[in-house]
CSV table of C-alpha atoms in Angstrom, one decimal:
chain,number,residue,atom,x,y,z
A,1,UNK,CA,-107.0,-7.2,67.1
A,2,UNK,CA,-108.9,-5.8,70.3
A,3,UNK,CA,-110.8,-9.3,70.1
A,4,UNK,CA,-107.5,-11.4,70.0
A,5,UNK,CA,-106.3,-9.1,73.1
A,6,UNK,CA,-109.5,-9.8,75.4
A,7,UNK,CA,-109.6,-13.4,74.6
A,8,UNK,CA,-106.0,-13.8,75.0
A,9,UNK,CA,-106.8,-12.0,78.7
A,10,UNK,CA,-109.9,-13.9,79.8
A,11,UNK,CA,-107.7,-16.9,79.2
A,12,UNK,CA,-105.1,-16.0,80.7
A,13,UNK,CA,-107.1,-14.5,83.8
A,14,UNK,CA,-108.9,-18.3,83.7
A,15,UNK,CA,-105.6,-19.7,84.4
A,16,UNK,CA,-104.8,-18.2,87.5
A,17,UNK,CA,-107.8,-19.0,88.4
A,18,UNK,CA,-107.9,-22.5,88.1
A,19,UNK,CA,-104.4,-22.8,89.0
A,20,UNK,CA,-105.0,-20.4,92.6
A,21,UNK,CA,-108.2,-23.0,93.4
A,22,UNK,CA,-106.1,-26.2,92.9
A,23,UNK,CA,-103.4,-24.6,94.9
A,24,UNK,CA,-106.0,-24.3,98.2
A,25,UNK,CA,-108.1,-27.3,97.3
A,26,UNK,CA,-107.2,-29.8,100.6
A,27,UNK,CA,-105.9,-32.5,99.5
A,28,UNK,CA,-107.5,-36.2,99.5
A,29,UNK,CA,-106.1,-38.7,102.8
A,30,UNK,CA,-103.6,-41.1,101.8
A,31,UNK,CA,-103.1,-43.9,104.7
A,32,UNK,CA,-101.5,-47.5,105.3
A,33,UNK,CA,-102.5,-49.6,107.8
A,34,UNK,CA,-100.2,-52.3,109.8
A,35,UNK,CA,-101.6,-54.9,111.6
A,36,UNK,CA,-99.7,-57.6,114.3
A,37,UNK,CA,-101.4,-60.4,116.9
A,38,UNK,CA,-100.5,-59.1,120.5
A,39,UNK,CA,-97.5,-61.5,121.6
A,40,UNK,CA,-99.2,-62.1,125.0
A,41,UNK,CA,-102.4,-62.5,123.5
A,42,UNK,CA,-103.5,-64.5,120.4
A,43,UNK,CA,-106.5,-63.3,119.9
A,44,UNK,CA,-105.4,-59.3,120.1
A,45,UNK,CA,-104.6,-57.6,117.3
A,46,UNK,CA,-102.8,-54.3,117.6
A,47,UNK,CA,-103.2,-52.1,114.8
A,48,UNK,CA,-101.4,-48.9,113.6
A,49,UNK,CA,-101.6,-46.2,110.7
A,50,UNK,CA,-99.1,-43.7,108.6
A,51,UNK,CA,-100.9,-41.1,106.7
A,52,UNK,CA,-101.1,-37.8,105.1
A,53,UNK,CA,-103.9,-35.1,105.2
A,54,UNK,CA,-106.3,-37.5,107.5
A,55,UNK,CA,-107.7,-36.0,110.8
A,56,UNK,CA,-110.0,-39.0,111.9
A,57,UNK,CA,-109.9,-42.6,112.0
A,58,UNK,CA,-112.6,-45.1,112.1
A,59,UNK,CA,-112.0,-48.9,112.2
A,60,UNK,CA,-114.4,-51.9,111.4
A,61,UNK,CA,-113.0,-54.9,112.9
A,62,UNK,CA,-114.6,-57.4,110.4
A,63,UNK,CA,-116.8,-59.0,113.5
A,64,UNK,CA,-119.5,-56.5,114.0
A,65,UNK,CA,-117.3,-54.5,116.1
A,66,UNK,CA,-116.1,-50.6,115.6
A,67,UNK,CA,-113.4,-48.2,116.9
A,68,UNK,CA,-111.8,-45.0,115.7
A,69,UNK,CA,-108.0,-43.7,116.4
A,70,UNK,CA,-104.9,-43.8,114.5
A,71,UNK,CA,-103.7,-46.3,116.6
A,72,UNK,CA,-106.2,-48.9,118.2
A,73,UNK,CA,-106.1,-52.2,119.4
A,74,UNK,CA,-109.0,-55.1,119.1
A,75,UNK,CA,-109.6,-58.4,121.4
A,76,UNK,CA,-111.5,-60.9,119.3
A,77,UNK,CA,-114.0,-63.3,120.9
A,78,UNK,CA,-113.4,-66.5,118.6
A,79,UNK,CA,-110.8,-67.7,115.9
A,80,UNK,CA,-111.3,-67.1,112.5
A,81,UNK,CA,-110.5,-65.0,108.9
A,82,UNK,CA,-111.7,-61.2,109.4
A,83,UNK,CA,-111.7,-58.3,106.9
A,84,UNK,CA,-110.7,-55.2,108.7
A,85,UNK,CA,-111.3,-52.0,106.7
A,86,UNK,CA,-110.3,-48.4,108.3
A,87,UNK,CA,-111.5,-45.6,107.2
A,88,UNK,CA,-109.5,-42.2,107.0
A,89,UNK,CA,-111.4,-39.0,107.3
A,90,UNK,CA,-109.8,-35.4,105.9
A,91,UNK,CA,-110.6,-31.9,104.5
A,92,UNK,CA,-110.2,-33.7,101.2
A,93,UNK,CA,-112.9,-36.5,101.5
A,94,UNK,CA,-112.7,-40.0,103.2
A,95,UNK,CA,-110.3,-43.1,101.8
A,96,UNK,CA,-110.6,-46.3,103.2
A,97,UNK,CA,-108.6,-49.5,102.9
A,98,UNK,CA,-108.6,-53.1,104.0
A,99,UNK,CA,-106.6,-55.8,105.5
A,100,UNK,CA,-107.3,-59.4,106.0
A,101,UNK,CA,-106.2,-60.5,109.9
A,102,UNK,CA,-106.3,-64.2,110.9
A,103,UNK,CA,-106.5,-65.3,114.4
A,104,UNK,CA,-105.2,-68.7,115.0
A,105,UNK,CA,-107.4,-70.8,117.4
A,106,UNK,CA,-106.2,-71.3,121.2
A,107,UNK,CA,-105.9,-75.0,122.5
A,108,UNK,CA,-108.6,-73.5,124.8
A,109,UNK,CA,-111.1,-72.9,122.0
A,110,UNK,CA,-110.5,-76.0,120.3
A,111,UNK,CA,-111.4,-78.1,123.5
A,112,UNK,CA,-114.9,-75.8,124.6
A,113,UNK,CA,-115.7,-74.6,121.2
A,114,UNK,CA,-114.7,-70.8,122.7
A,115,UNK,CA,-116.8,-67.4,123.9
A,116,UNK,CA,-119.3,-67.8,121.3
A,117,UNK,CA,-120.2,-71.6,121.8
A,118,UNK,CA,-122.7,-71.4,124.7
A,119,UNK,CA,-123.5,-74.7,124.8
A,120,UNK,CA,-120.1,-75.7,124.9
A,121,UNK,CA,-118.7,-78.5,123.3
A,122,UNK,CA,-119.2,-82.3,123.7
A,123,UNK,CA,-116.6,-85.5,123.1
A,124,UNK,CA,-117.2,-88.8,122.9
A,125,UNK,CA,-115.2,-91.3,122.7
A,126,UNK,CA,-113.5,-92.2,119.1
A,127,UNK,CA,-114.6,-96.1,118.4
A,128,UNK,CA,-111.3,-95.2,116.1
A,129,UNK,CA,-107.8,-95.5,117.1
A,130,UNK,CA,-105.2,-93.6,116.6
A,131,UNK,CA,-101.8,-94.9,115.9
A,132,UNK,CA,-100.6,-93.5,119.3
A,133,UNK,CA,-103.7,-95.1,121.2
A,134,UNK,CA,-103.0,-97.9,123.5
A,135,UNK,CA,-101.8,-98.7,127.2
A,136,UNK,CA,-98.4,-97.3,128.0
A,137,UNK,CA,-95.5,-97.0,130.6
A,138,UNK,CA,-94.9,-93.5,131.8
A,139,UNK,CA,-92.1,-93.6,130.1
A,140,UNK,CA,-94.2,-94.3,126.7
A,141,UNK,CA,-93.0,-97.7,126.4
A,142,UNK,CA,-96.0,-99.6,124.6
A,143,UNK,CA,-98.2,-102.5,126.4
A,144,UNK,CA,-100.9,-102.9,124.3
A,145,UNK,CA,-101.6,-100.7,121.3
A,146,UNK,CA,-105.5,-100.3,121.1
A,147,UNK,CA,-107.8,-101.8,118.3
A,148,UNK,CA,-110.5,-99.8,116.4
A,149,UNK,CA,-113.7,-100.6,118.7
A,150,UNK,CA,-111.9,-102.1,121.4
A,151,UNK,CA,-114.3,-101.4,124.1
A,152,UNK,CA,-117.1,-103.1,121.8
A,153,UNK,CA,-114.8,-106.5,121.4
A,154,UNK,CA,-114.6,-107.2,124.8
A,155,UNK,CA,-118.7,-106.7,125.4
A,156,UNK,CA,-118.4,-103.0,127.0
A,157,UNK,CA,-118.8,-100.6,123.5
A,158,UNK,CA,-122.0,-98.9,125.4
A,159,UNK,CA,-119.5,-96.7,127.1
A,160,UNK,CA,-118.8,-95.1,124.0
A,161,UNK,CA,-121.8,-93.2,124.3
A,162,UNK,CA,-120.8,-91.2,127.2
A,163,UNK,CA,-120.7,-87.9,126.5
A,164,UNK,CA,-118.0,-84.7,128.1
A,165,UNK,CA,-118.6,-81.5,128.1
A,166,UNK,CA,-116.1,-78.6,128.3
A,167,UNK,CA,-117.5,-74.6,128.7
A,168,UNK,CA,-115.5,-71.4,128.0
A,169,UNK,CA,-115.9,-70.4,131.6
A,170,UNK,CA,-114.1,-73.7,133.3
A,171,UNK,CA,-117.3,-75.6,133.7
A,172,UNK,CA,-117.7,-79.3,132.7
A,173,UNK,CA,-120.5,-81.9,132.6
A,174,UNK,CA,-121.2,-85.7,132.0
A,175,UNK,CA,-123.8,-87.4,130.4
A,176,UNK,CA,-123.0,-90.8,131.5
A,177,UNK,CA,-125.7,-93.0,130.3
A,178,UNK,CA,-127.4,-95.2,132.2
A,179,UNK,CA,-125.3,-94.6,134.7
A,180,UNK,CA,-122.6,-96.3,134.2
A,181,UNK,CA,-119.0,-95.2,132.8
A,182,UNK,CA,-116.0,-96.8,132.0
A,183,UNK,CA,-113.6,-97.1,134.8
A,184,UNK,CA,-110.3,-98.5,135.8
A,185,UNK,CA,-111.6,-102.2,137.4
A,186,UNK,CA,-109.4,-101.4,140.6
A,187,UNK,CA,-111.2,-98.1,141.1
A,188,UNK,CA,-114.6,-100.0,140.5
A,189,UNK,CA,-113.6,-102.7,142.7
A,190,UNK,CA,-112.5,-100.8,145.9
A,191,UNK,CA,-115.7,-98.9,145.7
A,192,UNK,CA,-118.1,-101.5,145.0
A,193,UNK,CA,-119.6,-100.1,142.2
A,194,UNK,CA,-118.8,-102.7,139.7
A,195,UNK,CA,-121.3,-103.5,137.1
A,196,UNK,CA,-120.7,-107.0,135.5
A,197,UNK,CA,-117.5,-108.5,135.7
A,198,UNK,CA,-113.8,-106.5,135.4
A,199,UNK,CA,-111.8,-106.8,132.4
A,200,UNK,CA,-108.8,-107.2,133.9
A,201,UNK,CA,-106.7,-108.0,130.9
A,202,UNK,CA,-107.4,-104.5,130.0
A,203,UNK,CA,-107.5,-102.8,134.1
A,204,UNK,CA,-110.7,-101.8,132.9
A,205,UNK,CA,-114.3,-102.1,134.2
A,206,UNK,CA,-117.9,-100.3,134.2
A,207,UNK,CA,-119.0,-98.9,137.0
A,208,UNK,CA,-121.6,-97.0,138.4
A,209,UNK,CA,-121.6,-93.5,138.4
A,210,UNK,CA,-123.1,-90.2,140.1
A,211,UNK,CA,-122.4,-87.9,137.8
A,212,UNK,CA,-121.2,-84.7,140.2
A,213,UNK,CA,-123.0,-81.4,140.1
A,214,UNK,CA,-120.9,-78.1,139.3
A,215,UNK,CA,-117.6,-80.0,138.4
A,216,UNK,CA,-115.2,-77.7,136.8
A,217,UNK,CA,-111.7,-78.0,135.0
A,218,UNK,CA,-108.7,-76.3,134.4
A,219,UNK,CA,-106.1,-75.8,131.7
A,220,UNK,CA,-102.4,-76.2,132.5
A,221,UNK,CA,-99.1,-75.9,130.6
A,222,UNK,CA,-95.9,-76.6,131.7
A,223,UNK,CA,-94.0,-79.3,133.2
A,224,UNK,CA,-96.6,-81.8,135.0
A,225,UNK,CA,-94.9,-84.0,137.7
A,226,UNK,CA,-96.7,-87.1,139.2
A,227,UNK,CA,-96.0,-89.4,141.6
A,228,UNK,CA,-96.4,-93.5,140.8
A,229,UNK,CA,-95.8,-96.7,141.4
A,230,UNK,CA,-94.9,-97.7,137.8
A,231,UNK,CA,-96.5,-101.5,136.5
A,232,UNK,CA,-95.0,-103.3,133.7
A,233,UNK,CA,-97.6,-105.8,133.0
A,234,UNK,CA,-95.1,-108.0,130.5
A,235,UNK,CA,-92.8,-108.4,133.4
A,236,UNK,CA,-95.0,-108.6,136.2
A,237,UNK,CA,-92.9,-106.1,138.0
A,238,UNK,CA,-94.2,-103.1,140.2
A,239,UNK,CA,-91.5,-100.0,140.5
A,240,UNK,CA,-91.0,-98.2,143.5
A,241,UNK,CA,-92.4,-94.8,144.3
A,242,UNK,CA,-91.1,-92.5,142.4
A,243,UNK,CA,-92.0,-89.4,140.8
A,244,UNK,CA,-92.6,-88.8,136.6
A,245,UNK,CA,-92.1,-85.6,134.9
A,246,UNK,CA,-93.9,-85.0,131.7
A,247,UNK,CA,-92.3,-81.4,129.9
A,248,UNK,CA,-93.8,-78.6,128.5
A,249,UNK,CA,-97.4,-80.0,128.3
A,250,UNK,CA,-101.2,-79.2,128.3
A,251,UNK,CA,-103.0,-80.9,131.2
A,252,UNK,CA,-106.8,-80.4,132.3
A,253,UNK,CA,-107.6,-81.1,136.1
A,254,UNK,CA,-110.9,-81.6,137.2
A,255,UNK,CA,-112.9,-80.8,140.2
A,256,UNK,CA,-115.4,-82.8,142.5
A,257,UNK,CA,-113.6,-86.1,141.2
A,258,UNK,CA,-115.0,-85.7,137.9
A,259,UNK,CA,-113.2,-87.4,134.7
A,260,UNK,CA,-112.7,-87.7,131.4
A,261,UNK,CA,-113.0,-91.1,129.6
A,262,UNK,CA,-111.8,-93.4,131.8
A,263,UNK,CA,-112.8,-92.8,135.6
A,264,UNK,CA,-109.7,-93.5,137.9
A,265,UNK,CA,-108.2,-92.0,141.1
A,266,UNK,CA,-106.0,-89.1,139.2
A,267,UNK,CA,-108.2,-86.2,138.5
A,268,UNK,CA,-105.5,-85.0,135.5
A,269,UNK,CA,-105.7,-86.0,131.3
A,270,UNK,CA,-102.8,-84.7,129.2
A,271,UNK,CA,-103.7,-83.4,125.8
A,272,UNK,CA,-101.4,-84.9,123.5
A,273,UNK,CA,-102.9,-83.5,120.2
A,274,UNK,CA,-106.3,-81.6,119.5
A,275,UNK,CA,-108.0,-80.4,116.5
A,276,UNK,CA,-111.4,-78.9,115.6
A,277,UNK,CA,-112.9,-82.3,115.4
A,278,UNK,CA,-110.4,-84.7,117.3
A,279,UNK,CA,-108.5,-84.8,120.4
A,280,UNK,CA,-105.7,-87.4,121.9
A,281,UNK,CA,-105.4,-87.5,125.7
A,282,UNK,CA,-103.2,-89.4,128.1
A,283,UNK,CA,-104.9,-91.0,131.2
A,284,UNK,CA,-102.9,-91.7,134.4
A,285,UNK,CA,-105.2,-94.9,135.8
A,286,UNK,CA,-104.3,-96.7,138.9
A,287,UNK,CA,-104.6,-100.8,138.4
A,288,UNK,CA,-102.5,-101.9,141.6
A,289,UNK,CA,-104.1,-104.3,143.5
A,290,UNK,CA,-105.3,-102.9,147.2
A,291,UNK,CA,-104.3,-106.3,148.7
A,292,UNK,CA,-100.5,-105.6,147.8
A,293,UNK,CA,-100.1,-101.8,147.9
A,294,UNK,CA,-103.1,-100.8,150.5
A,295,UNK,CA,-101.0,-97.6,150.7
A,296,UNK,CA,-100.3,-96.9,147.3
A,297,UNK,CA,-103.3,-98.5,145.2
A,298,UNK,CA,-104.7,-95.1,144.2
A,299,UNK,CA,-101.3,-93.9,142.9
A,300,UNK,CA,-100.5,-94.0,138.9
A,301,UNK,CA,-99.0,-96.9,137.5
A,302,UNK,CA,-100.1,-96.9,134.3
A,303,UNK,CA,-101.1,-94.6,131.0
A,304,UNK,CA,-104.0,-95.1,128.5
A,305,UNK,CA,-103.9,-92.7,125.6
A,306,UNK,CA,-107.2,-92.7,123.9
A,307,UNK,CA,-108.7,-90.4,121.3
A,308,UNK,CA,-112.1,-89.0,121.1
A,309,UNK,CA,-114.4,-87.3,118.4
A,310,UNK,CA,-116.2,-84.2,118.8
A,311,UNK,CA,-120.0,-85.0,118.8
């Protein structure tokens, strides 16, 4: 009876115990973590936490980079599908937990290839149209809807090979080979640099070229107003001055009267559409004849929309 007793006591004893430890053990973290792209900022991600019995926070951003802080935000260098794991510290041991974020390329990355490409990033070009490709009024009313290889059917498909570069920090080169380029004829013309005979079914020409040194670009949005004298080739007619408004669009300008696939007086392309591997521009290319405007010949008076490749 004296042996049920003690057992009945040790057991009993064991149980407060057990029960006092698990009372003052700390407790394990339990977190969430919330993550949303910085409205003024694509490519910032503001992250945040709720939790219970955590005292430190440490983050790994999924791109080599590390921060700690319940509430933390992160600036990624180049578009792309991250794994972001943070990782709660306590008295009771360490928890982590994981969220995918996806950062959305800018129109800025897509044309230079972003931070990370060094080298840049080089268009040529497309020998392939595009069904918006062509020569156009300002107004977008069609002239002459390009051709695949058009350049090559009327003997000038060299100047495909021409090759524009874009860098992250704003500066731009040209390979033009050979040194010669594709140019509006009436640019070629008025500054003697013609090479072979002007296409002037097309306003087009090759000309040579000194490529400029330190040429640089920038990107615009917005509304982009230009002032023209419109041409409408199937009439014949020439419109007075007056000025064009093209709204809410992406335009590059360039510096040290650099250019971008067809070399004209206007130092501005407007991107019309733009992917990792393909990109659609409007050009605004004089083709007034300096005999008939001497004062307005370098104005716009007509758009090419051309497409080119990445390299």
């Amino acid at each position: 009876m004296k042996k049920i007793g003690y057992l009945f006591f040790t057991m009993f004893a064991m149980t407060l115990l057990l029960a006092s430890c698990s009372e003052d053990d700390p407790q394990a973290p339990v977190v969430e973590l919330f993550a949303e792209v910085d409205e003024n900022d694509s490519y910032t991600v503001n992250f945040t936490t709720q939790s219970e019995h955590a005292s430190s926070f440490s983050w790994n951003f999924g791109d080599g980079e590390s921060g700690s802080g319940a509430t933390i935000s992160h600036t990624y260098t180049q578009s792309g599908e991250y794994t972001v794991t943070l990782t709660a510290s306590g008295e009771g041991g360490d928890v982590s937990k994981t969220k995918a974020v996806t950062i959305v390329a800018s129109m800025e990355e897509l044309l230079t290839g972003g931070a990370a490409a060094s080298n840049g990033k080089t268009w040529v070009m497309s020998k392939t149209a595009s069904n918006s490709d062509g020569a156009f009024s300002f107004t977008n009313t069609p002239y002459l809807p390009a051709p695949d290889n058009v350049l090559t059917q009327f003997g000038i498909g060299t100047e495909y090979d021409n090759e524009f570069t874009f860098y992250h920090d704003g500066s731009y080169k040209i390979d033009a080979k050979n040194s010669n380029v594709l140019a509006s004829a009436i640019h070629a013309y008025v500054n003697g640099t013609l090479v072979g005979d002007p296409i002037w079914d097309l306003g087009l020409a090759v000309e040579s070229y000194t490529v400029p040194q330190n040429a640089t670009f920038t990107m615009n949005e917005g509304d982009l107003t230009v002032t023209v004298r419109q041409e409408n080739p199937s009439s014949g007619t020439v419109s007075d001055i007056e000025d064009i408004t093209f709204e809410g669009v992406t335009w590059i300008e360039f510096s040290q009267e650099a250019y971008f696939g067809i070399l004209t007086y206007d130092t501005k392309i407007i991107i019309r559409d733009i992917t990792a591997d393909r990109m659609t521009v409007s050009l605004l290319v004089s083709t007034l004849s300096p005999e008939a405007y001497p004062e307005d010949f370098m104005k716009p008076s007509i758009m090419y929309t051309l497409s080119f490749d990445k390299k």
